[in-house]
Coordinates of C-alpha atoms and ligand atoms in Angstrom, one line a residue:
M48 CA 0.0 0.0 0.0
E49 CA 3.0 2.3 0.5
Q50 CA 3.0 2.8 -3.3
Y51 CA 0.1 5.2 -2.8
D52 CA 0.1 8.5 -0.9
F53 CA -2.8 7.3 1.2
D54 CA -4.6 4.0 2.0
L55 CA -8.0 5.8 1.8
L56 CA -8.9 9.1 0.2
V57 CA -12.4 10.3 1.0
I58 CA -14.1 12.9 -1.3
G59 CA -16.6 14.9 0.7
G60 CA -16.5 16.0 4.4
G61 CA -20.2 15.4 5.1
S62 CA -22.0 12.9 7.3
G63 CA -20.8 9.8 5.5
G64 CA -17.3 11.0 4.5
V65 CA -16.3 12.3 8.0
R66 CA -17.5 9.2 9.7
A67 CA -15.7 6.9 7.3
A68 CA -12.4 8.9 7.4
R69 CA -12.4 9.1 11.2
M70 CA -13.3 5.4 11.8
A71 CA -10.7 4.2 9.2
A72 CA -8.0 6.4 10.7
Q73 CA -8.8 4.9 14.1
R74 CA -7.9 1.5 12.6
G75 CA -4.4 2.8 11.8
V76 CA -5.1 3.4 8.1
R77 CA -3.5 6.4 6.4
V78 CA -6.5 8.6 5.5
A79 CA -7.0 11.9 3.6
L80 CA -10.3 13.7 3.3
A81 CA -10.9 16.3 0.6
E82 CA -13.7 18.9 1.2
A83 CA -14.5 21.5 -1.4
Q84 CA -15.6 24.1 1.1
G85 CA -12.6 23.6 3.3
I86 CA -12.9 23.5 7.1
E87 CA -16.2 25.6 6.8
G88 CA -17.8 22.7 4.8
L89 CA -17.0 20.0 7.3
G90 CA -20.1 18.3 8.4
G91 CA -21.5 18.7 4.9
T92 CA -25.2 19.3 4.2
C93 CA -26.5 18.1 7.5
V94 CA -24.4 20.5 9.6
N95 CA -24.2 23.5 7.2
L96 CA -27.4 23.5 5.1
G97 CA -29.6 20.8 6.4
C98 CA -30.6 19.0 9.6
I99 CA -28.9 21.3 12.1
P100 CA -29.6 24.8 10.9
K101 CA -33.2 23.7 10.0
K102 CA -33.8 22.4 13.5
L103 CA -32.4 25.5 15.0
Y104 CA -34.8 27.6 12.9
A105 CA -37.7 25.3 13.8
Y106 CA -36.9 25.9 17.5
A107 CA -36.9 29.6 16.7
A108 CA -40.2 29.4 15.0
G109 CA -41.7 27.4 17.9
Y110 CA -41.3 30.4 20.2
A111 CA -44.0 32.4 18.3
D112 CA -46.6 29.8 19.3
A113 CA -45.2 29.5 22.8
F114 CA -45.5 33.3 23.4
Q115 CA -49.0 33.2 22.0
E116 CA -50.1 30.2 24.0
S117 CA -48.5 31.5 27.2
H118 CA -51.4 33.9 27.6
G119 CA -53.6 30.9 28.3
Y120 CA -51.3 30.1 31.2
G121 CA -51.5 33.6 32.7
W122 CA -48.6 35.3 31.1
V123 CA -49.4 38.8 30.0
G124 CA -47.7 41.5 27.9
E125 CA -46.5 41.8 24.3
A126 CA -44.6 39.0 22.6
P127 CA -41.0 39.8 21.7
Q128 CA -40.2 40.5 18.0
L129 CA -37.9 38.4 15.8
D130 CA -34.5 39.9 15.0
W131 CA -33.8 37.9 11.8
G132 CA -30.2 39.2 11.6
L133 CA -29.5 38.1 15.2
L134 CA -31.0 34.6 14.5
K135 CA -28.8 34.2 11.4
S136 CA -25.6 35.3 13.2
R137 CA -26.4 33.0 16.2
R138 CA -27.0 30.1 13.8
A139 CA -23.8 30.9 11.9
A140 CA -21.7 31.0 15.0
E141 CA -23.0 27.6 16.2
I142 CA -22.4 26.0 12.8
Q143 CA -18.9 27.5 12.8
R144 CA -18.3 25.9 16.2
L145 CA -19.5 22.5 14.8
N146 CA -17.2 22.9 11.8
G147 CA -14.3 23.3 14.2
V148 CA -15.4 20.3 16.3
Y149 CA -15.3 18.2 13.1
A150 CA -11.9 19.5 12.1
N151 CA -10.5 18.7 15.5
L152 CA -12.1 15.2 15.5
L153 CA -10.6 14.4 12.1
R154 CA -7.1 15.8 12.9
G155 CA -7.2 14.1 16.3
S156 CA -7.7 10.8 14.6
G157 CA -4.8 11.4 12.2
V158 CA -6.8 12.3 9.1
T159 CA -5.0 14.6 6.6
L160 CA -7.4 17.4 5.6
L161 CA -7.3 18.5 2.0
E162 CA -9.1 21.7 1.1
G163 CA -10.3 21.8 -2.5
W164 CA -12.5 20.4 -5.3
A165 CA -11.6 16.7 -5.8
R166 CA -11.9 15.0 -9.2
L167 CA -11.2 11.3 -10.0
S168 CA -8.3 11.2 -12.5
G169 CA -7.8 7.4 -12.4
P170 CA -8.9 4.4 -10.4
H171 CA -6.3 5.3 -7.7
E172 CA -5.8 9.0 -8.5
V173 CA -7.4 12.2 -7.4
H174 CA -6.8 15.7 -8.8
L175 CA -7.4 18.5 -6.3
A176 CA -8.2 22.0 -7.5
T177 CA -7.2 24.4 -4.7
L178 CA -7.1 28.0 -4.0
N179 CA -3.7 29.5 -3.0
A180 CA -3.4 32.0 -0.2
D181 CA -3.0 34.8 -2.8
G182 CA -6.3 33.8 -4.4
S183 CA -4.7 32.1 -7.5
A184 CA -5.8 28.6 -8.5
G185 CA -3.5 25.7 -7.6
Q186 CA -3.7 22.0 -8.1
Q187 CA -2.4 18.8 -6.4
H188 CA -2.4 15.2 -7.3
Y189 CA -2.8 12.4 -4.8
S190 CA -2.9 8.6 -5.1
A191 CA -4.8 6.2 -2.8
A192 CA -5.3 2.4 -2.6
T193 CA -9.0 3.1 -2.1
I194 CA -11.1 6.1 -3.0
L195 CA -14.5 6.8 -1.3
I196 CA -16.9 9.2 -2.9
A197 CA -19.3 10.8 -0.4
S198 CA -20.1 14.0 -2.3
G199 CA -23.7 14.1 -1.2
G200 CA -26.6 15.7 -3.1
Q201 CA -27.9 19.1 -4.2
P202 CA -31.2 20.7 -4.8
Y203 CA -33.0 20.1 -8.1
L204 CA -34.8 23.1 -9.6
P205 CA -37.2 22.6 -12.6
H206 CA -36.8 24.7 -15.7
F207 CA -39.4 27.4 -16.1
Q208 CA -39.6 31.1 -16.9
G209 CA -38.2 33.1 -14.0
R210 CA -36.2 30.2 -12.6
E211 CA -33.3 32.6 -11.9
H212 CA -35.4 34.4 -9.3
V213 CA -36.0 31.5 -7.0
I214 CA -33.9 30.1 -4.2
S215 CA -33.4 26.6 -2.8
S216 CA -33.1 25.5 0.8
D217 CA -29.3 26.2 0.5
Q218 CA -30.0 30.0 0.4
A219 CA -33.0 30.1 2.7
F220 CA -31.0 30.2 5.9
D221 CA -29.1 33.4 5.0
L222 CA -31.6 35.6 3.2
D223 CA -30.6 39.3 3.5
H224 CA -34.1 40.4 4.3
F225 CA -36.7 38.4 6.1
P226 CA -39.4 37.4 3.6
Q227 CA -42.7 38.8 4.8
R228 CA -44.4 36.9 2.0
L229 CA -42.9 33.6 1.0
L230 CA -43.8 31.1 -1.7
V231 CA -42.7 27.5 -1.0
V232 CA -43.0 25.1 -3.9
G233 CA -42.9 21.3 -3.2
G234 CA -44.7 18.8 -1.0
G235 CA -41.8 16.7 0.4
Y236 CA -40.4 16.9 3.9
I237 CA -38.1 19.8 3.2
A238 CA -40.9 21.9 1.6
C239 CA -43.2 21.2 4.6
E240 CA -40.5 22.0 7.1
F241 CA -39.5 25.4 5.5
A242 CA -43.2 26.3 5.1
S243 CA -43.7 25.7 8.8
I244 CA -40.5 27.4 9.9
F245 CA -41.1 30.6 8.0
N246 CA -44.8 30.6 8.9
G247 CA -43.8 30.3 12.6
L248 CA -41.2 33.1 12.2
G249 CA -43.9 35.4 10.9
S250 CA -43.9 35.1 7.0
R251 CA -47.2 34.8 5.2
V252 CA -46.5 31.5 3.5
T253 CA -48.1 30.0 0.4
Q254 CA -47.1 26.4 -0.3
L255 CA -47.9 24.9 -3.7
Y256 CA -47.7 21.3 -4.5
R257 CA -48.4 19.6 -7.8
G258 CA -49.6 16.3 -6.3
E259 CA -52.9 15.4 -4.6
Q260 CA -51.4 15.5 -1.1
I261 CA -48.1 16.5 0.6
L262 CA -45.6 14.0 2.1
R263 CA -45.7 11.3 -0.6
G264 CA -44.6 8.0 0.8
F265 CA -46.0 8.6 4.3
D266 CA -49.2 7.0 5.6
D267 CA -52.2 8.5 3.8
E268 CA -54.0 9.5 7.0
V269 CA -50.9 11.1 8.3
R270 CA -50.5 13.1 5.1
H271 CA -54.1 14.4 5.3
F272 CA -53.9 15.1 9.0
T273 CA -50.6 17.0 8.6
A274 CA -51.9 19.1 5.7
A275 CA -55.0 20.1 7.8
E276 CA -52.9 21.0 10.8
M277 CA -50.4 23.0 8.7
R278 CA -53.3 24.9 7.2
K279 CA -54.7 25.5 10.7
S280 CA -51.4 26.9 11.8
G281 CA -51.5 29.5 9.0
V282 CA -49.8 28.0 5.9
D283 CA -51.9 28.6 2.7
L284 CA -51.3 25.1 1.3
R285 CA -52.6 24.7 -2.2
L286 CA -52.6 21.2 -3.8
Q287 CA -52.6 20.3 -7.5
A288 CA -51.1 23.7 -8.0
G289 CA -48.0 24.9 -9.8
V290 CA -46.1 27.9 -11.1
L291 CA -46.2 29.0 -14.7
A292 CA -43.7 31.9 -14.5
I293 CA -42.1 34.3 -12.1
A294 CA -41.0 37.9 -12.9
R295 CA -39.2 40.4 -10.7
E296 CA -41.0 43.7 -10.2
A297 CA -40.4 46.7 -8.0
D298 CA -42.8 45.4 -5.3
G299 CA -41.5 41.8 -5.3
L300 CA -41.7 38.6 -7.3
H301 CA -44.8 38.3 -9.4
V302 CA -45.8 34.7 -9.6
T303 CA -48.3 33.4 -12.2
L304 CA -49.9 30.1 -11.2
E305 CA -51.0 27.4 -13.6
D306 CA -54.6 28.1 -12.6
G307 CA -54.3 31.7 -13.7
N308 CA -54.1 33.1 -10.2
R309 CA -51.3 35.5 -9.3
L310 CA -49.2 36.0 -6.1
V311 CA -46.7 38.7 -5.1
V312 CA -44.0 37.4 -2.7
D313 CA -40.6 38.5 -1.4
A314 CA -39.0 35.2 -2.0
A315 CA -39.8 31.9 -3.7
L316 CA -38.3 28.8 -2.2
Y317 CA -38.2 25.7 -4.4
A318 CA -37.9 22.4 -2.5
T319 CA -38.6 20.2 -5.5
G320 CA -36.2 17.3 -4.9
R321 CA -32.5 16.6 -4.6
V322 CA -30.1 15.0 -7.0
P323 CA -26.7 13.4 -6.5
K324 CA -23.8 15.8 -6.6
V325 CA -21.7 14.2 -9.4
D326 CA -20.9 17.0 -11.8
G327 CA -17.2 17.7 -12.1
L328 CA -16.2 14.5 -10.3
G329 CA -14.6 12.9 -13.4
L330 CA -16.8 9.8 -13.1
Q331 CA -17.4 9.3 -16.8
A332 CA -13.8 9.9 -17.8
V333 CA -12.7 7.2 -15.3
G334 CA -15.6 4.9 -16.1
V335 CA -17.6 4.9 -12.8
A336 CA -21.1 3.5 -13.6
Q337 CA -24.0 5.8 -12.8
G338 CA -27.8 5.5 -12.8
A339 CA -30.2 7.5 -14.9
D340 CA -30.4 10.4 -12.4
G341 CA -26.6 10.4 -12.0
R342 CA -26.4 8.4 -8.8
I343 CA -23.3 6.3 -8.4
L344 CA -24.2 2.6 -8.6
V345 CA -22.8 0.5 -5.8
D346 CA -23.1 -3.1 -4.6
D347 CA -24.0 -4.2 -1.1
E348 CA -20.5 -3.3 0.1
Y349 CA -20.8 0.2 -1.5
R350 CA -18.2 -0.8 -4.2
T351 CA -18.6 0.8 -7.6
N352 CA -17.8 -1.1 -10.8
L353 CA -14.2 0.0 -10.3
P354 CA -12.8 -2.2 -7.5
S355 CA -10.8 0.6 -5.9
V356 CA -13.6 3.1 -5.8
Y357 CA -16.5 3.1 -3.3
A358 CA -19.4 5.5 -2.8
L359 CA -22.1 6.0 -0.1
G360 CA -24.5 8.5 1.3
D361 CA -26.7 10.8 -0.8
V362 CA -24.6 10.5 -3.9
T363 CA -25.9 6.9 -4.2
S364 CA -29.5 8.1 -3.7
R365 CA -30.5 5.2 -1.4
V366 CA -31.9 6.6 1.9
Q367 CA -31.1 10.3 2.0
L368 CA -30.8 10.7 5.7
T369 CA -27.8 11.4 7.9
P370 CA -28.1 8.3 10.1
A371 CA -28.1 6.2 6.9
A372 CA -24.9 7.8 5.6
L373 CA -23.3 7.2 9.0
G374 CA -24.4 3.6 9.1
E375 CA -23.2 3.0 5.6
A376 CA -19.8 4.5 6.5
M377 CA -19.4 2.2 9.5
Q378 CA -20.3 -0.9 7.5
L379 CA -17.7 0.1 4.8
V380 CA -14.9 0.7 7.3
D381 CA -15.5 -2.6 9.0
H382 CA -15.6 -4.3 5.7
L383 CA -12.4 -2.7 4.4
Y384 CA -10.3 -2.6 7.5
G385 CA -11.9 -5.0 10.0
A386 CA -14.2 -4.4 13.0
A387 CA -13.1 -2.6 16.1
T388 CA -11.4 -4.9 18.6
G389 CA -13.9 -7.2 20.3
K390 CA -16.8 -6.0 18.1
E391 CA -18.7 -7.7 15.3
A392 CA -18.5 -6.1 11.8
R393 CA -21.4 -3.8 11.4
R394 CA -24.0 -4.0 8.6
M395 CA -26.3 -1.2 7.6
D396 CA -29.9 -2.4 8.0
Y397 CA -32.4 -0.6 5.8
E398 CA -35.4 -2.1 7.6
L399 CA -37.5 0.0 10.0
I400 CA -35.6 3.2 9.6
P401 CA -37.5 5.8 11.7
T402 CA -37.8 9.3 10.3
A403 CA -39.3 12.6 11.2
V404 CA -40.6 15.7 9.5
F405 CA -39.9 18.8 11.6
S406 CA -43.0 20.6 10.3
H407 CA -45.5 22.2 12.5
P408 CA -46.8 19.9 13.9
N409 CA -44.0 17.4 13.8
V410 CA -44.5 14.1 12.0
A411 CA -42.6 10.9 12.8
T412 CA -42.9 7.4 11.6
V413 CA -41.4 4.0 11.6
G414 CA -42.4 0.9 9.7
L415 CA -45.2 0.4 7.2
T416 CA -47.9 2.7 6.1
E417 CA -51.5 1.4 6.4
A418 CA -51.6 0.8 2.6
Q419 CA -48.2 -1.1 2.7
A420 CA -49.3 -3.1 5.7
R421 CA -52.4 -4.2 3.9
E422 CA -50.4 -5.4 1.0
C423 CA -48.0 -7.4 3.2
Y424 CA -50.4 -9.0 5.6
A425 CA -53.7 -10.7 5.3
E426 CA -55.3 -9.0 8.2
V427 CA -54.1 -5.7 9.7
R428 CA -55.5 -4.3 12.9
V429 CA -55.4 -0.5 13.0
F430 CA -55.3 1.4 16.4
R431 CA -55.8 5.1 16.1
S432 CA -56.1 7.9 18.5
E433 CA -56.7 11.6 17.8
F434 CA -56.8 14.1 20.6
R435 CA -56.1 17.5 21.9
A436 CA -52.9 17.4 23.9
L437 CA -53.1 18.4 27.6
R438 CA -50.9 21.4 26.9
H439 CA -53.6 22.8 24.7
T440 CA -56.4 22.6 27.2
L441 CA -55.2 26.0 28.5
S442 CA -53.1 27.2 25.6
G443 CA -56.0 28.1 23.4
S444 CA -54.5 26.3 20.4
E445 CA -56.8 24.1 18.3
E446 CA -53.9 21.8 17.4
R447 CA -54.7 18.1 17.5
T448 CA -52.4 15.0 17.8
L449 CA -52.7 11.8 15.7
M450 CA -51.2 8.5 16.7
K451 CA -51.6 5.3 14.8
L452 CA -50.4 1.7 15.2
L453 CA -50.6 -1.0 12.6
V454 CA -50.6 -4.6 13.8
D455 CA -50.2 -7.8 11.8
A456 CA -53.2 -9.8 13.2
A457 CA -51.5 -13.2 12.6
S458 CA -48.3 -12.5 14.5
D459 CA -49.5 -9.6 16.7
R460 CA -46.4 -7.7 15.7
V461 CA -46.5 -3.9 15.5
V462 CA -45.5 -3.2 11.9
G463 CA -46.2 0.5 11.6
L464 CA -46.2 3.4 14.1
H465 CA -47.1 7.0 13.1
M466 CA -47.5 10.2 15.0
V467 CA -48.4 13.8 14.1
G468 CA -47.9 16.1 17.1
A469 CA -45.5 17.9 19.3
E470 CA -42.1 16.2 19.8
A471 CA -43.1 13.3 17.5
G472 CA -39.5 12.7 16.6
E473 CA -38.4 12.4 20.2
I474 CA -41.3 10.0 21.0
V475 CA -41.1 7.7 17.9
Q476 CA -37.3 7.2 18.3
G477 CA -37.9 5.1 21.5
F478 CA -40.7 3.1 19.9
A479 CA -38.5 2.4 16.9
V480 CA -36.2 0.4 19.3
A481 CA -39.2 -1.7 20.5
M482 CA -40.2 -2.3 16.9
K483 CA -36.7 -3.3 15.9
A484 CA -36.8 -5.8 18.8
G485 CA -40.0 -7.2 17.2
A486 CA -42.4 -5.9 19.9
T487 CA -46.0 -7.3 19.6
K488 CA -49.1 -5.4 20.5
A489 CA -49.3 -7.5 23.6
V490 CA -45.9 -6.1 24.7
F491 CA -47.2 -2.5 24.0
D492 CA -50.3 -3.3 26.1
A493 CA -48.2 -4.7 29.0
T494 CA -46.1 -1.5 29.1
L495 CA -47.2 1.1 31.6
G496 CA -47.6 4.6 30.4
I497 CA -45.7 7.6 31.7
H498 CA -48.5 9.8 32.9
P499 CA -49.5 12.4 31.9
T500 CA -47.8 12.4 28.5
A501 CA -48.9 12.2 24.9
A502 CA -46.6 9.3 24.3
E503 CA -48.5 7.1 26.8
E504 CA -51.3 6.9 24.2
F505 CA -49.2 4.5 22.2
V506 CA -49.4 1.9 25.1
T507 CA -53.0 2.6 26.0
M508 CA -54.8 2.1 22.7
R509 CA -57.0 -1.0 23.3
E510 CA -59.7 -1.1 20.6
P511 CA -58.8 -1.6 17.0
M512 CA -60.8 0.4 14.5
A513 CA -63.6 -1.4 12.7
P514 CA -62.2 -3.0 9.5
R515 CA -62.3 -0.5 6.6
A516 CA -61.2 0.0 3.1
P517 CA -57.7 1.4 2.6
A518 CA -57.6 5.2 3.1
Ligands
FAD710 C1 -32.7 21.1 4.1 C2 -32.3 19.7 4.5 C3 -32.7 19.2 5.7 C4 -32.4 17.9 6.0 N1 -32.8 17.4 7.2 C5 -32.5 16.2 7.6 C6 -32.9 15.7 8.9 O1 -33.6 16.4 9.6 N2 -32.5 14.5 9.2 C7 -31.7 13.7 8.4 O2 -31.3 12.6 8.8 N3 -31.3 14.1 7.2 C8 -31.6 15.4 6.8 N4 -31.2 15.9 5.6 C9 -30.4 15.0 4.7 C10 -28.9 14.9 5.2 O3 -28.4 16.2 5.3 C11 -28.1 14.1 4.1 O4 -28.8 12.8 4.0 C12 -26.7 13.9 4.6 O5 -26.1 15.1 4.8 C13 -26.0 13.0 3.5 O6 -24.6 12.9 3.9 P1 -23.5 12.7 2.8 O7 -22.2 12.4 3.5 O8 -24.0 11.7 1.8 O9 -23.4 14.1 2.0 P2 -23.3 15.6 2.4 O10 -23.6 15.7 3.9 O11 -24.1 16.4 1.5 O12 -21.7 15.9 2.3 C14 -21.1 16.0 1.0 C15 -19.9 16.9 1.1 O13 -19.1 16.7 0.0 C16 -18.5 17.9 -0.4 N5 -18.2 17.7 -1.9 C17 -19.0 17.5 -2.9 N6 -18.3 17.3 -4.0 C18 -17.0 17.4 -3.7 C19 -15.8 17.4 -4.4 N7 -15.8 17.1 -5.7 N8 -14.6 17.6 -3.8 C20 -14.6 17.8 -2.5 N9 -15.7 17.9 -1.7 C21 -16.9 17.7 -2.3 C22 -19.6 18.9 -0.2 O14 -19.1 20.2 -0.1 C23 -20.2 18.4 1.1 O15 -19.6 19.0 2.2 C24 -31.5 17.2 5.2 C25 -31.1 17.7 4.0 C26 -31.5 19.0 3.6 C27 -31.0 19.5 2.3

C-alpha cells in the first residue's frame, strides 16, 4: 500500500465522509479527506445547510406559538419580535463551532485534511483543485489504494420562466431580508419544514404542491392530517397547483400560477427534490457506472464497478438521511479494515428506519404505512387515537395530535407506528427500538404509560378500528 500517498482518500466531508475517514484512521489506516468548502464545509449538508440549521430555525419558529399560548397560562404582555439578523448570526456561530469540532475530531484521529475540489483522474488517483493563499488557483495530485466518494446531493430546480429568481433550501438560511411573503414550492419533507418554519417566524407562507397530497410515501391518513394541521397553523397550502412563470417587479416577485391566479411574494423557495452531486467528479472519464439520475451505482458493500472506488450516502440516492450515511460509512470501514477490537463487523440495516418531519406539527414514523401493511399482511389491525394534547387545554391552540399503530393480526407484531404532534420525533425514536426488537401489540399493552404524556397513548390504545377499506 506504500506505493500510494494514502490508503484511503475520501471525497466529501459530510456525514458519510467524515464518519468513514475518522473510523478508518482509528484502525491505523492512512486517510485523507478532501472537502471542497474547506474547514467551513466540514459536516456537509447536515451541519451546514440541512438538519442542524433547519432544526435551530424550527426551534426559533416554535417560540411564536409559545408566546401566544403562554397567555392561556397567565402570562401577560406583548410578545418579543424576531430579529432575523440576530437569528442568522447566532446560527452561523453555532455552525462554525461545529465545523471546528469536526476538524478537531478528524485531525485528532490522524486524518489529513485537503481543502479543494476533488476529481477522479484514475482508479487510484485524485486531482485536487485548490485556492492558494494569494487567491490564485492551484492543483495537487494524490494517489490512494481506495477512494471513497461521499459528495452528497444538491437541490433540483425545474426549468421554467423566471427560474433565476428562486432560491433553494441552500439559500433560505441566509436571506438578506426576512421574507414577509414567502412562496414554497414542493410537497416533500423539506418543503413542509420550511413552510412551517417561515410561517412560525412570521412570514405569510403560500405552499404549492403539484400532487394530490403532501408527504408522498407517508401514511395517507398522516398526510391528510398534517396538511389540515399545517393549514390550521396558517400555511396557505394549495394542492394540485404549480407555477407557470415568475417575474421580478419593484414590489416583489410576481408569480403566475397554472390556474391563472397570481401572487406577489418577497422570495420563492423551491424544494422540488434533490439530485446526487456528481458534476465535475470525473466519473465518466474514469468509467464509474451511474444510474439515470446520475447516482453512483454500488453493490451491497458500497463498491462501484471500479474495484478501488466506493461510494455512499446521498450520492448513491438510497436513503437520503444522515443516520443512513453514518451507518453505511461504518459498514464500509468494518468491511475494508476490520471491525473494532472485540466488536462484530457492522452491517447497515435498511429495515425499520425511523424518520421525522420537523414541520408544525412534527410528524414521525417507523415501519409500514397502512396501505403497505395491507399489501404485506392478510389482516391488519389499526389502532388510532386523535386528541387535543393536555398542553392545549389551556393554551387556546386548536392543534390536535394523531397516533396510529398498525398490527399484523397473525403475529400480533406492530409493523407500523405513526405520529403527528409535538415532539413526534423524540417519541417515535424510542418506539423504533421496540419495533426493531419485534415488539408485539401485547408487549405494548403490557407496558405502563408515563402519565401524563402524549406518548402514553401508544401503550393505551386498546380497541382496533372497525375493518375499513384502505384510506
Ligand atoms: C434542508 C435539508 C434538511 C435535512 N434534514 C435532515 C434531517 O432532519 N435528518 C436527516 O437525517 N437528514 C436530513 N437531511 C439529509 C442529510 O443532510 C443528508 O442525507 C446527509 O447530509 C448526507 O450525507 P452525505 O455524507 O452523503 O453528503 P453531504 O452531507 O451532502 O456531504 C457531502 C460533502 O461533499 C462535499 N463535496 C461534494 N463534491 C465534492 C468534491 N468534488 N470535492 C470535495 N468535496 C466535495 C460537499 O461540499 C459536502 O460537504 C436534510 C437535507 C437537507 C438539504
